[in-house]
Every structure is written in C-alpha cells, then in structure tokens.
Amino acid sequence: MLHREGWTVVLVHNHGEVIIPWKTWLEEGPGERSLLTPSRILDSAGNPRPLRMLPLPYRNTRLSRWLIHCKLIRNPWPARPGLS
C-alpha cells in the first residue's frame, strides 16, 4: 500500500524546495526538523498527486502530530523524540 515506485515528496524549506524519494520520507520523516511537512507529492511521471495519498501518520501536520501524541495513531518514526 505504501510503496510508490519513483514517487517523490516535495518539502518547503527556508532554503527552497527539497525533493526526496517517497521511500526516504516514509523511513526517515523530517529528522531534526520536526515541523517540516510535505507540500506536494509527485508520481513517477512528475505529475502532482493529492497529499491524501500520503497516510495521515506520515504527513507530519499539526493534526497528525497531535493524534500521535494522544496515541490515537501510531508514530511512524518511533526513534524521533517528542512524538511518542
């Protein structure tokens, strides 16, 4: 379900847009930048896809972080402090 070969996640950063592989985002998340959230998703052809294609726990939005904090959804990055 989560595997999307060739898809990328676009992140808005104060140094510009950062494009990373879908798989990397699912495995590592925002890392040290805890408030970093995906702004767009691109399929393997470079076409934009709806953000809802990214499962809620992986969106790193205020809502998803709150739901993780309340233990209503699982933390996809358990090694990340402050969420579990």
PDB file of C-alpha atoms in Angstrom, residues 12-68:
ATOM      1  CA  VAL A  12       9.218  23.538   1.501  1.00  0.00           C
ATOM      2  CA  HIS A  13      12.285  24.651   3.401  1.00  0.00           C
ATOM      3  CA  ASN A  14      13.597  28.148   4.042  1.00  0.00           C
ATOM      4  CA  HIS A  15      16.441  27.332   1.620  1.00  0.00           C
ATOM      5  CA  GLY A  16      13.948  26.357  -1.105  1.00  0.00           C
ATOM      6  CA  GLU A  17      12.119  23.243  -2.142  1.00  0.00           C
ATOM      7  CA  VAL A  18      13.643  19.911  -1.248  1.00  0.00           C
ATOM      8  CA  ILE A  19      12.611  16.859  -3.238  1.00  0.00           C
ATOM      9  CA  ILE A  20      13.199  13.464  -1.674  1.00  0.00           C
ATOM     10  CA  PRO A  21      12.140   9.947  -2.608  1.00  0.00           C
ATOM     11  CA  TRP A  22       8.792   8.763  -1.210  1.00  0.00           C
ATOM     12  CA  LYS A  23      10.518   5.803   0.465  1.00  0.00           C
ATOM     13  CA  THR A  24      13.042   8.063   2.221  1.00  0.00           C
ATOM     14  CA  TRP A  25      10.255  10.209   3.701  1.00  0.00           C
ATOM     15  CA  LEU A  26       8.392   7.131   4.944  1.00  0.00           C
ATOM     16  CA  GLU A  27      11.531   5.704   6.543  1.00  0.00           C
ATOM     17  CA  GLU A  28      13.128   8.850   7.969  1.00  0.00           C
ATOM     18  CA  GLY A  29      10.489  11.570   8.162  1.00  0.00           C
ATOM     19  CA  PRO A  30      11.558  15.133   8.922  1.00  0.00           C
ATOM     20  CA  GLY A  31      14.576  14.149  11.008  1.00  0.00           C
ATOM     21  CA  GLU A  32      15.927  17.052  13.058  1.00  0.00           C
ATOM     22  CA  ARG A  33      13.448  19.497  11.526  1.00  0.00           C
ATOM     23  CA  SER A  34      10.393  18.358  13.446  1.00  0.00           C
ATOM     24  CA  LEU A  35       7.919  20.787  11.833  1.00  0.00           C
ATOM     25  CA  LEU A  36       8.877  20.001   8.235  1.00  0.00           C
ATOM     26  CA  THR A  37       5.802  18.840   6.306  1.00  0.00           C
ATOM     27  CA  PRO A  38       5.273  17.675   2.738  1.00  0.00           C
ATOM     28  CA  SER A  39       3.832  20.346   0.460  1.00  0.00           C
ATOM     29  CA  ARG A  40       3.381  18.223  -2.658  1.00  0.00           C
ATOM     30  CA  ILE A  41       3.645  14.660  -3.877  1.00  0.00           C
ATOM     31  CA  LEU A  42       4.766  13.835  -7.398  1.00  0.00           C
ATOM     32  CA  ASP A  43       4.248  10.496  -9.117  1.00  0.00           C
ATOM     33  CA  SER A  44       6.929   8.793 -11.204  1.00  0.00           C
ATOM     34  CA  ALA A  45       5.959  10.897 -14.259  1.00  0.00           C
ATOM     35  CA  GLY A  46       6.264  14.148 -12.259  1.00  0.00           C
ATOM     36  CA  ASN A  47       2.512  14.696 -12.044  1.00  0.00           C
ATOM     37  CA  PRO A  48       1.168  16.142  -8.787  1.00  0.00           C
ATOM     38  CA  ARG A  49      -0.840  13.763  -6.627  1.00  0.00           C
ATOM     39  CA  PRO A  50      -3.142  14.678  -3.729  1.00  0.00           C
ATOM     40  CA  LEU A  51      -1.474  14.900  -0.327  1.00  0.00           C
ATOM     41  CA  ARG A  52      -4.112  12.498   0.960  1.00  0.00           C
ATOM     42  CA  MET A  53      -2.172   9.765  -0.887  1.00  0.00           C
ATOM     43  CA  LEU A  54       0.303  10.043   1.993  1.00  0.00           C
ATOM     44  CA  PRO A  55      -1.115   8.183   5.024  1.00  0.00           C
ATOM     45  CA  LEU A  56      -2.047  10.503   7.901  1.00  0.00           C
ATOM     46  CA  PRO A  57       0.749   9.451  10.294  1.00  0.00           C
ATOM     47  CA  TYR A  58       3.349  10.351   7.647  1.00  0.00           C
ATOM     48  CA  ARG A  59       2.040  13.839   6.863  1.00  0.00           C
ATOM     49  CA  ASN A  60       3.682  15.406   9.936  1.00  0.00           C
ATOM     50  CA  THR A  61       0.945  18.027  10.162  1.00  0.00           C
ATOM     51  CA  ARG A  62      -0.197  19.635  13.391  1.00  0.00           C
ATOM     52  CA  LEU A  63      -3.170  17.241  13.387  1.00  0.00           C
ATOM     53  CA  SER A  64      -1.096  14.108  12.786  1.00  0.00           C
ATOM     54  CA  ARG A  65       1.436  15.092  15.470  1.00  0.00           C
ATOM     55  CA  TRP A  66      -1.410  15.702  17.939  1.00  0.00           C
ATOM     56  CA  LEU A  67      -3.040  12.342  17.123  1.00  0.00           C
ATOM     57  CA  ILE A  68       0.318  10.612  17.617  1.00  0.00           C
TER      58      ILE A  68
END
